[in-house]
Amino acid sequence: MSTDTGVSGTTSNDTQKIHDVIIVGSGPAGYTAAVYTARANLAPLMIASSVKAGGELMNTTDVENYPGFPEGVMGPDLMEQFEKQAIRFGTEILFEDVTKLELSDDIKRVTIGTGETYLARSIIVSTGSEYRELGLEDEKRLSGHGVSWCATCDGFFFKDQDIAVIGGGDSAMEEALFLTKFARSVTVVHRRDTLRASKIMQDRALGHEKIRFIWNSEVVGIDGDAKVTGLRLASTVDDSTQQLDVTGVFVAIGNDPRVDLVKDLLELTSEGTIAVQGRTSKTSLPGVFAAGDVIDPTYRQAITASGSGCVAAIDVEHYLADLGDSVDTAAEVPTPPAEQVSEEPSLIGNTQGESL
Amino acid sequence: MTAREVTDASFETDVLKSTKPVLVDFWAEWCGPCRKLSPILDEIAGEHAEKVDVVKLNVDDNPATAAKYGITSIPAVYVFKDGVVAAQSIGAKPKTVLEQEFAEFIK
């Protein structure tokens, strides 16, 4: 009727399904939480994001430090495997963007970009992190015109050109090494005189004939009208400055936790991550759990995010079990995934070790 | 509705001389975010067909056009109106965001 208000009229509260758990985010933490909660017959709903689905590994190439892949694995391929595994046990995935979370009541409400809402008894926030920007005034203007955060996306456009990578960590080294496939030269600009990157990545970058380093320097300006023509660098140890003529600059100076959705709802740490209790995933609100890079200012690896997602899934299981009756009396307990799972003969061996 | 492919050869006819505004998706097979953006542009193509054309240009196969417009980052969506670039959006963005950015061409 024309008197209806609100955009989510098709999902009125009277009839709306209440999920046991909704997972926000679809990186290693989110997918691991999905696999575990799905195998616990909680039929998780994952809201994966529309264009950032799969998380940070979607923009990487070789992942060589994720156990179980002795030859390495491409980041996007690894995420596809995660997705398949989560779906196999009954995870429902929506490729939509969460725009609002309401977390304080027993039943949590998740609103997505279309205006539709979803309800759940528990939420796992695994929204990851986003690239840190240099914070220079010309950075936004020249973004996509020589300033980039994604070597695998944009390296192609810098064939036989001189380009710079900013940063000294693993991702900066990975970007620099990848870019050598295209560029004539890659100059790594780093604030310190030593790299933060792992030894193996350092050795590869330091020994590469196309890569050179400018130490103890930071970018103070990006030049260029329609596209990047150079960088202005300032020393971090004395007053000297220098000009670096490059047509591209790849920024890899770290990440910040993606907490926009929850920063006014959940307690954060002084580092900006979601605060959790001890080694758990429990946030400042009951029924709300967090996992992965969004709680981790230190390690931020695919494998630590996965482990963290597992922790959140088990915390959710315990939380829902403690809620007890309210779960069992719900009218719409999902059943199909449980049947699929129990028919898988290969599971017999897997389940034994963790059944108690 | 799937966004139509255009090429270096057809760009002038299909895009520059179009009577309607044209959204051009510059993309490549190896670009992960491009694959995420592609179905969103297909949806926009279907929902706003009377207002705009939505086409895609593979930058691997059509380097001349990508170079001419200074593409250095993909996905990049450029809106061409009356033969010139009227708006641009860099990176894979959700549908609602693209619809806001391109509101004047699709509403």
Coordinates of C-alpha atoms in Angstrom, one line a residue:
Chain A
M1 CA 0.0 0.0 0.0
S2 CA 1.1 3.5 -0.6
T3 CA 0.9 4.3 3.1
D4 CA 3.8 1.9 3.9
T5 CA 6.9 3.6 5.1
G6 CA 10.5 2.6 4.9
V7 CA 12.4 0.9 2.2
S8 CA 12.4 -2.5 3.8
G9 CA 8.7 -3.1 3.6
T10 CA 9.3 -6.6 2.1
T11 CA 11.1 -7.7 5.2
S12 CA 8.6 -6.8 8.0
N13 CA 9.7 -7.8 11.4
D14 CA 6.8 -10.1 12.1
T15 CA 7.9 -12.6 9.6
Q16 CA 11.6 -12.0 9.3
K17 CA 14.0 -14.9 9.9
I18 CA 16.3 -14.6 12.8
H19 CA 19.7 -16.1 11.9
D20 CA 21.9 -17.7 14.5
V21 CA 24.9 -15.8 13.2
I22 CA 25.7 -13.2 10.6
I23 CA 29.3 -12.7 9.5
V24 CA 30.3 -9.3 8.2
G25 CA 33.3 -9.5 5.9
S26 CA 34.8 -12.2 3.7
G27 CA 38.5 -12.4 4.2
P28 CA 40.3 -15.3 5.8
A29 CA 38.8 -14.5 9.2
G30 CA 35.2 -14.3 7.9
Y31 CA 35.5 -17.5 5.8
T32 CA 37.1 -19.5 8.6
A33 CA 34.3 -18.4 10.9
A34 CA 31.9 -19.4 8.2
V35 CA 33.3 -22.9 7.8
Y36 CA 33.3 -23.5 11.6
T37 CA 29.9 -22.1 12.3
A38 CA 28.5 -23.9 9.3
R39 CA 29.9 -27.2 10.5
A40 CA 28.3 -26.5 13.8
N41 CA 25.0 -26.4 11.9
L42 CA 24.5 -22.7 12.6
A43 CA 23.8 -22.0 8.9
P44 CA 25.8 -18.7 8.9
L45 CA 24.8 -15.8 6.7
M46 CA 27.9 -14.0 5.4
I47 CA 27.6 -10.5 4.0
A48 CA 30.6 -10.5 1.9
S49 CA 30.6 -7.0 0.3
S50 CA 29.9 -6.3 -3.3
V51 CA 33.3 -5.2 -4.7
K52 CA 35.6 -6.0 -1.8
A53 CA 34.5 -9.6 -1.4
G54 CA 37.4 -11.9 -0.6
G55 CA 39.3 -9.1 1.2
E56 CA 42.8 -8.0 0.9
L57 CA 44.2 -11.3 -0.6
M58 CA 42.1 -10.6 -3.8
N59 CA 44.7 -8.0 -4.7
T60 CA 47.8 -10.1 -4.0
T61 CA 49.6 -12.6 -6.2
D62 CA 51.6 -15.4 -4.7
V63 CA 50.9 -16.3 -1.1
E64 CA 53.8 -18.5 0.0
N65 CA 53.3 -18.6 3.8
Y66 CA 49.9 -20.1 4.1
P67 CA 50.4 -23.6 5.4
G68 CA 49.2 -26.4 3.2
F69 CA 50.3 -24.9 -0.1
P70 CA 54.0 -26.0 -0.5
E71 CA 54.2 -24.4 -4.0
G72 CA 52.4 -21.2 -2.9
V73 CA 48.9 -20.2 -4.0
M74 CA 47.5 -17.1 -5.7
G75 CA 45.6 -14.9 -3.3
P76 CA 42.3 -14.9 -5.3
D77 CA 42.6 -18.7 -5.7
L78 CA 43.0 -19.2 -2.0
M79 CA 39.9 -17.1 -1.3
E80 CA 37.9 -19.1 -3.9
Q81 CA 38.9 -22.2 -2.0
F82 CA 37.7 -20.7 1.2
E83 CA 34.4 -19.7 -0.4
K84 CA 33.9 -23.2 -1.7
Q85 CA 34.6 -24.8 1.7
A86 CA 32.2 -22.4 3.4
I87 CA 29.4 -23.0 0.9
R88 CA 30.0 -26.8 1.1
F89 CA 28.8 -26.8 4.7
G90 CA 25.8 -24.5 4.2
T91 CA 27.0 -20.9 4.4
E92 CA 24.7 -18.5 2.7
I93 CA 26.7 -15.6 1.0
L94 CA 25.3 -12.2 0.0
F95 CA 27.5 -10.1 -2.1
E96 CA 26.2 -6.9 -0.7
D97 CA 27.6 -4.1 1.5
V98 CA 26.6 -3.5 5.1
T99 CA 25.6 0.1 5.7
K100 CA 24.5 -0.1 9.3
L101 CA 24.7 -2.3 12.3
E102 CA 22.4 -2.2 15.3
L103 CA 24.1 -4.3 18.0
S104 CA 22.9 -3.4 21.5
D105 CA 19.7 -5.6 21.7
D106 CA 19.6 -9.4 22.0
I107 CA 18.6 -9.5 18.3
K108 CA 21.1 -7.7 16.2
R109 CA 20.1 -5.9 13.0
V110 CA 22.2 -5.6 9.9
T111 CA 21.2 -3.2 7.1
I112 CA 22.7 -3.6 3.6
G113 CA 23.0 -1.2 0.7
T114 CA 19.7 -2.0 -0.8
G115 CA 17.9 -1.0 2.4
E116 CA 17.1 -4.6 3.3
T117 CA 17.7 -5.7 6.9
Y118 CA 18.7 -9.0 8.4
L119 CA 18.4 -10.2 12.0
A120 CA 20.7 -12.4 14.0
R121 CA 21.3 -13.6 17.5
S122 CA 25.0 -13.1 17.1
I123 CA 27.4 -11.1 14.8
I124 CA 31.0 -11.7 13.8
V125 CA 32.6 -8.5 12.6
S126 CA 35.5 -9.4 10.3
T127 CA 35.8 -6.3 8.2
G128 CA 39.5 -6.3 7.9
S129 CA 41.6 -3.3 7.2
E130 CA 42.1 -0.8 4.5
Y131 CA 45.1 0.7 2.9
R132 CA 46.6 3.7 4.7
E133 CA 47.0 6.8 2.6
L134 CA 50.0 9.1 2.6
G135 CA 47.7 12.0 3.6
L136 CA 49.1 14.4 1.0
E137 CA 46.8 16.9 -0.7
D138 CA 47.5 15.7 -4.3
E139 CA 47.2 12.1 -3.4
K140 CA 43.4 11.8 -4.0
R141 CA 43.5 14.0 -7.1
L142 CA 46.1 11.8 -8.8
S143 CA 44.7 8.5 -7.5
G144 CA 44.2 6.5 -10.6
H145 CA 46.5 8.8 -12.5
G146 CA 49.7 7.4 -11.3
V147 CA 49.0 7.0 -7.6
S148 CA 48.0 3.4 -6.8
W149 CA 47.5 1.0 -4.0
C150 CA 47.3 -2.1 -6.1
A151 CA 50.3 -3.3 -8.1
T152 CA 48.6 -6.3 -9.5
C153 CA 45.8 -4.1 -10.8
D154 CA 47.8 -1.3 -12.2
G155 CA 51.4 -2.4 -12.8
F156 CA 50.5 -3.2 -16.4
F157 CA 50.1 0.5 -17.2
F158 CA 53.7 1.3 -16.2
K159 CA 55.6 -0.7 -18.8
D160 CA 59.2 0.5 -19.2
Q161 CA 58.6 3.4 -16.9
D162 CA 60.3 4.5 -13.7
I163 CA 58.1 4.1 -10.7
A164 CA 58.3 4.3 -6.9
V165 CA 57.0 2.1 -4.1
I166 CA 56.5 3.7 -0.7
G167 CA 57.0 1.5 2.4
G168 CA 59.3 -1.1 4.0
G169 CA 57.1 -4.0 4.9
D170 CA 56.3 -7.3 3.2
S171 CA 53.6 -5.8 1.1
A172 CA 55.9 -3.0 -0.1
M173 CA 58.5 -5.6 -1.1
E174 CA 55.9 -7.8 -2.8
E175 CA 54.6 -4.8 -4.8
A176 CA 58.1 -3.7 -5.7
L177 CA 59.1 -7.2 -6.9
F178 CA 55.8 -7.6 -8.8
L179 CA 56.3 -4.3 -10.5
T180 CA 59.7 -5.2 -11.8
K181 CA 57.9 -7.4 -14.4
F182 CA 56.7 -4.2 -16.0
A183 CA 58.7 -1.2 -14.9
R184 CA 62.1 -0.1 -16.1
S185 CA 63.1 0.8 -12.6
V186 CA 61.5 0.6 -9.1
T187 CA 62.6 2.9 -6.4
V188 CA 61.6 1.9 -2.9
V189 CA 61.3 4.9 -0.6
H190 CA 61.4 4.1 3.1
R191 CA 61.3 6.2 6.2
R192 CA 63.9 4.2 8.1
D193 CA 67.3 2.6 7.2
T194 CA 66.1 -0.9 7.7
L195 CA 63.2 -2.9 6.3
R196 CA 60.3 -4.3 8.3
A197 CA 59.8 -7.0 5.7
S198 CA 60.5 -10.7 6.3
K199 CA 64.1 -11.8 5.6
I200 CA 63.2 -13.7 2.4
M201 CA 61.3 -10.8 0.9
Q202 CA 64.1 -8.4 1.9
D203 CA 66.7 -10.6 0.3
R204 CA 64.8 -10.8 -2.9
A205 CA 64.2 -7.1 -3.1
L206 CA 67.7 -6.0 -2.1
G207 CA 69.2 -8.4 -4.6
H208 CA 67.0 -7.4 -7.5
E209 CA 68.7 -5.5 -10.3
K210 CA 65.7 -3.3 -11.1
I211 CA 65.1 -2.3 -7.5
R212 CA 67.0 0.5 -5.7
F213 CA 66.3 2.0 -2.3
I214 CA 66.1 5.5 -0.9
W215 CA 66.5 5.2 2.9
N216 CA 65.4 7.6 5.7
S217 CA 63.1 9.5 3.4
E218 CA 59.4 10.3 3.2
V219 CA 57.2 11.6 0.5
V220 CA 56.1 15.2 1.2
G221 CA 54.7 16.0 -2.2
I222 CA 53.4 14.4 -5.4
D223 CA 53.8 16.4 -8.6
G224 CA 51.8 16.3 -11.8
D225 CA 48.8 17.9 -13.4
A226 CA 47.0 15.2 -15.3
K227 CA 49.2 12.5 -14.1
V228 CA 52.1 11.9 -11.8
T229 CA 55.4 13.3 -12.9
G230 CA 57.5 13.1 -9.7
L231 CA 57.8 12.9 -6.0
R232 CA 59.3 15.4 -3.5
L233 CA 61.1 13.5 -0.8
A234 CA 62.3 14.9 2.6
S235 CA 65.0 13.2 4.7
T236 CA 63.8 11.9 8.1
V237 CA 67.3 12.4 9.6
D238 CA 68.4 15.8 8.3
D239 CA 67.0 18.8 6.4
S240 CA 67.8 17.6 2.9
T241 CA 65.2 17.1 0.2
Q242 CA 65.3 15.5 -3.2
Q243 CA 63.2 15.2 -6.3
L244 CA 62.4 11.7 -7.7
D245 CA 61.2 11.6 -11.3
V246 CA 58.7 8.8 -11.5
T247 CA 55.4 8.4 -13.4
G248 CA 53.8 6.0 -10.9
V249 CA 53.8 5.7 -7.1
F250 CA 52.5 2.6 -5.3
V251 CA 51.7 3.3 -1.7
A252 CA 52.2 0.4 0.7
I253 CA 52.7 2.0 4.1
G254 CA 50.4 -0.2 6.1
N255 CA 46.7 -0.6 6.9
D256 CA 44.1 0.7 9.3
P257 CA 41.4 -1.4 10.8
R258 CA 38.0 -0.9 9.0
V259 CA 35.8 0.1 11.9
D260 CA 33.5 2.7 10.3
L261 CA 30.4 0.5 11.0
V262 CA 31.2 -0.1 14.7
K263 CA 33.3 2.8 15.9
D264 CA 30.4 4.3 17.9
L265 CA 29.0 1.0 19.0
L266 CA 31.9 -1.1 20.2
E267 CA 34.9 -0.3 22.4
L268 CA 38.1 0.3 20.4
T269 CA 41.7 0.0 21.5
S270 CA 44.1 3.0 21.4
E271 CA 45.4 1.5 18.2
G272 CA 41.9 1.8 16.6
T273 CA 41.2 -1.9 16.4
I274 CA 38.0 -3.4 18.0
A275 CA 38.8 -4.3 21.6
V276 CA 38.3 -7.9 22.5
Q277 CA 38.6 -9.7 25.8
G278 CA 41.9 -11.6 26.2
R279 CA 42.4 -14.3 23.6
T280 CA 38.7 -14.4 22.8
S281 CA 36.7 -12.6 20.1
K282 CA 34.3 -11.1 22.6
T283 CA 33.7 -7.4 22.1
S284 CA 32.2 -4.9 24.6
L285 CA 28.7 -6.0 23.6
P286 CA 27.2 -9.5 24.3
G287 CA 26.6 -11.5 21.1
V288 CA 29.0 -9.4 19.1
F289 CA 32.3 -11.0 18.2
A290 CA 35.2 -9.7 16.1
A291 CA 38.0 -11.5 14.3
G292 CA 40.9 -10.9 11.9
D293 CA 42.7 -7.7 11.0
V294 CA 40.0 -5.6 12.5
I295 CA 41.1 -6.7 16.0
D296 CA 44.8 -7.1 15.2
P297 CA 47.3 -4.2 15.2
T298 CA 50.3 -6.5 15.1
Y299 CA 50.3 -9.7 13.1
R300 CA 47.8 -9.3 10.3
Q301 CA 48.6 -12.4 8.3
A302 CA 46.1 -14.6 6.4
I303 CA 46.8 -17.4 8.8
T304 CA 46.4 -15.3 12.0
A305 CA 43.2 -13.9 10.6
S306 CA 42.0 -17.5 9.9
G307 CA 42.8 -18.6 13.5
S308 CA 41.0 -15.6 14.8
G309 CA 37.9 -16.4 12.7
C310 CA 38.0 -19.9 14.2
V311 CA 38.1 -18.4 17.7
A312 CA 35.1 -16.2 16.9
A313 CA 33.1 -19.2 15.6
I314 CA 33.7 -21.2 18.7
D315 CA 32.8 -18.2 20.9
V316 CA 29.6 -17.8 18.9
E317 CA 28.8 -21.5 19.4
H318 CA 29.3 -21.2 23.2
Y319 CA 27.3 -17.9 23.3
L320 CA 24.3 -19.5 21.4
A321 CA 24.5 -22.6 23.6
D322 CA 24.3 -20.4 26.7
L323 CA 21.3 -18.6 25.3
G324 CA 19.8 -22.1 25.3
D325 CA 16.0 -22.2 25.1
S326 CA 15.6 -19.1 23.0
V327 CA 17.5 -20.8 20.1
D328 CA 15.7 -24.2 20.4
T329 CA 12.2 -22.6 20.4
A330 CA 12.8 -20.5 17.3
A331 CA 10.4 -21.6 14.6
E332 CA 12.7 -21.5 11.7
V333 CA 15.7 -23.6 12.5
P334 CA 17.4 -24.3 9.2
T335 CA 17.9 -28.0 8.5
P336 CA 19.2 -28.7 4.9
P337 CA 22.9 -28.0 5.5
A338 CA 23.0 -30.5 8.4
E339 CA 21.9 -33.3 6.1
Q340 CA 24.3 -32.4 3.3
V341 CA 27.2 -32.5 5.8
S342 CA 26.3 -35.8 7.4
E343 CA 26.3 -37.4 4.0
E344 CA 29.9 -36.6 3.3
P345 CA 31.9 -39.7 3.9
S346 CA 35.2 -37.8 4.0
L347 CA 34.1 -36.0 7.1
I348 CA 34.2 -39.0 9.4
G349 CA 37.9 -38.7 10.0
N350 CA 37.8 -35.0 10.3
T351 CA 35.2 -34.7 13.0
Q352 CA 36.7 -37.2 15.4
G353 CA 39.4 -35.1 16.8
E354 CA 37.3 -32.2 17.7
S355 CA 34.0 -33.7 18.8
L356 CA 34.7 -33.3 22.5
Chain B
M1 CA 21.8 -7.3 -19.8
T2 CA 25.5 -7.5 -20.4
A3 CA 27.5 -4.5 -21.2
R4 CA 28.7 -4.6 -24.8
E5 CA 32.4 -5.0 -25.7
V6 CA 33.9 -2.1 -27.6
T7 CA 37.4 -2.0 -29.2
D8 CA 40.0 0.5 -30.4
A9 CA 38.4 0.2 -33.9
S10 CA 34.8 0.7 -32.8
F11 CA 35.4 3.3 -30.1
E12 CA 34.7 6.3 -32.2
T13 CA 31.4 5.0 -33.5
D14 CA 30.2 3.2 -30.4
V15 CA 31.3 5.8 -27.8
L16 CA 32.4 9.1 -29.2
K17 CA 29.6 9.5 -31.7
S18 CA 26.9 8.0 -29.5
T19 CA 23.8 10.2 -29.0
K20 CA 23.4 8.9 -25.5
P21 CA 26.0 9.2 -22.7
V22 CA 28.2 6.1 -22.6
L23 CA 29.7 4.5 -19.5
V24 CA 33.0 2.8 -20.5
D25 CA 34.4 0.2 -18.2
F26 CA 38.2 -0.2 -18.7
W27 CA 39.0 -3.7 -17.6
A28 CA 41.3 -6.7 -18.0
E29 CA 41.1 -10.4 -17.3
W30 CA 43.9 -10.3 -14.7
C31 CA 42.3 -7.5 -12.6
G32 CA 40.4 -9.0 -9.7
P33 CA 38.4 -5.9 -8.7
C34 CA 37.4 -5.6 -12.4
R35 CA 35.6 -9.0 -12.1
K36 CA 33.7 -7.7 -9.1
L37 CA 32.7 -4.6 -10.8
S38 CA 31.6 -6.2 -14.1
P39 CA 28.2 -7.7 -12.9
I40 CA 27.4 -4.4 -11.2
L41 CA 27.8 -2.5 -14.5
D42 CA 25.7 -5.2 -16.2
E43 CA 22.9 -4.4 -13.8
I44 CA 23.3 -0.7 -14.4
A45 CA 23.2 -1.4 -18.2
G46 CA 19.9 -3.2 -17.8
E47 CA 18.3 -0.8 -15.4
H48 CA 19.2 2.5 -17.2
A49 CA 19.2 1.3 -20.8
E50 CA 17.0 4.2 -22.0
K51 CA 19.4 6.8 -20.5
V52 CA 22.9 5.5 -21.1
D53 CA 24.9 2.9 -23.0
V54 CA 27.2 0.8 -20.8
V55 CA 30.2 -0.8 -22.6
K56 CA 33.5 -2.4 -21.7
L57 CA 36.9 -2.1 -23.2
N58 CA 39.6 -4.7 -22.6
V59 CA 42.8 -2.7 -22.0
D60 CA 45.0 -5.7 -23.0
D61 CA 43.4 -6.0 -26.4
N62 CA 42.8 -2.3 -27.0
P63 CA 45.9 -0.4 -25.6
A64 CA 45.5 2.6 -27.9
T65 CA 42.3 3.8 -26.4
A66 CA 43.4 3.1 -22.8
A67 CA 46.6 5.1 -23.5
K68 CA 44.8 7.9 -25.2
Y69 CA 42.7 8.5 -22.1
G70 CA 45.6 8.1 -19.7
I71 CA 44.2 5.0 -17.9
T72 CA 46.7 3.9 -15.3
S73 CA 44.4 2.2 -12.9
I74 CA 41.6 -0.3 -13.4
P75 CA 38.8 -0.8 -13.1
A76 CA 38.1 2.7 -14.3
V77 CA 34.7 3.8 -15.5
Y78 CA 34.6 6.9 -17.7
V79 CA 31.5 8.6 -18.9
F80 CA 31.6 10.0 -22.4
K81 CA 29.1 12.6 -23.4
D82 CA 29.1 14.3 -26.8
G83 CA 32.5 12.7 -27.5
V84 CA 34.3 14.0 -24.4
V85 CA 34.9 12.7 -20.9
A86 CA 32.2 14.0 -18.7
A87 CA 32.9 12.0 -15.5
Q88 CA 35.2 9.3 -14.2
S89 CA 35.3 6.8 -11.3
I90 CA 38.3 4.8 -10.4
G91 CA 38.2 1.5 -8.6
A92 CA 35.6 -1.1 -7.9
K93 CA 32.7 0.6 -6.0
P94 CA 29.3 -0.7 -4.8
K95 CA 26.4 -0.1 -7.1
T96 CA 24.8 2.5 -4.9
V97 CA 28.0 4.5 -4.9
L98 CA 28.3 4.4 -8.7
E99 CA 24.6 5.3 -9.1
Q100 CA 25.3 8.4 -6.9
E101 CA 28.4 9.3 -8.8
F102 CA 26.7 9.0 -12.2
A103 CA 23.3 10.3 -11.1
E104 CA 23.2 13.1 -13.6
F105 CA 23.6 10.6 -16.5
I106 CA 21.3 7.8 -15.4
K107 CA 18.4 9.4 -13.6

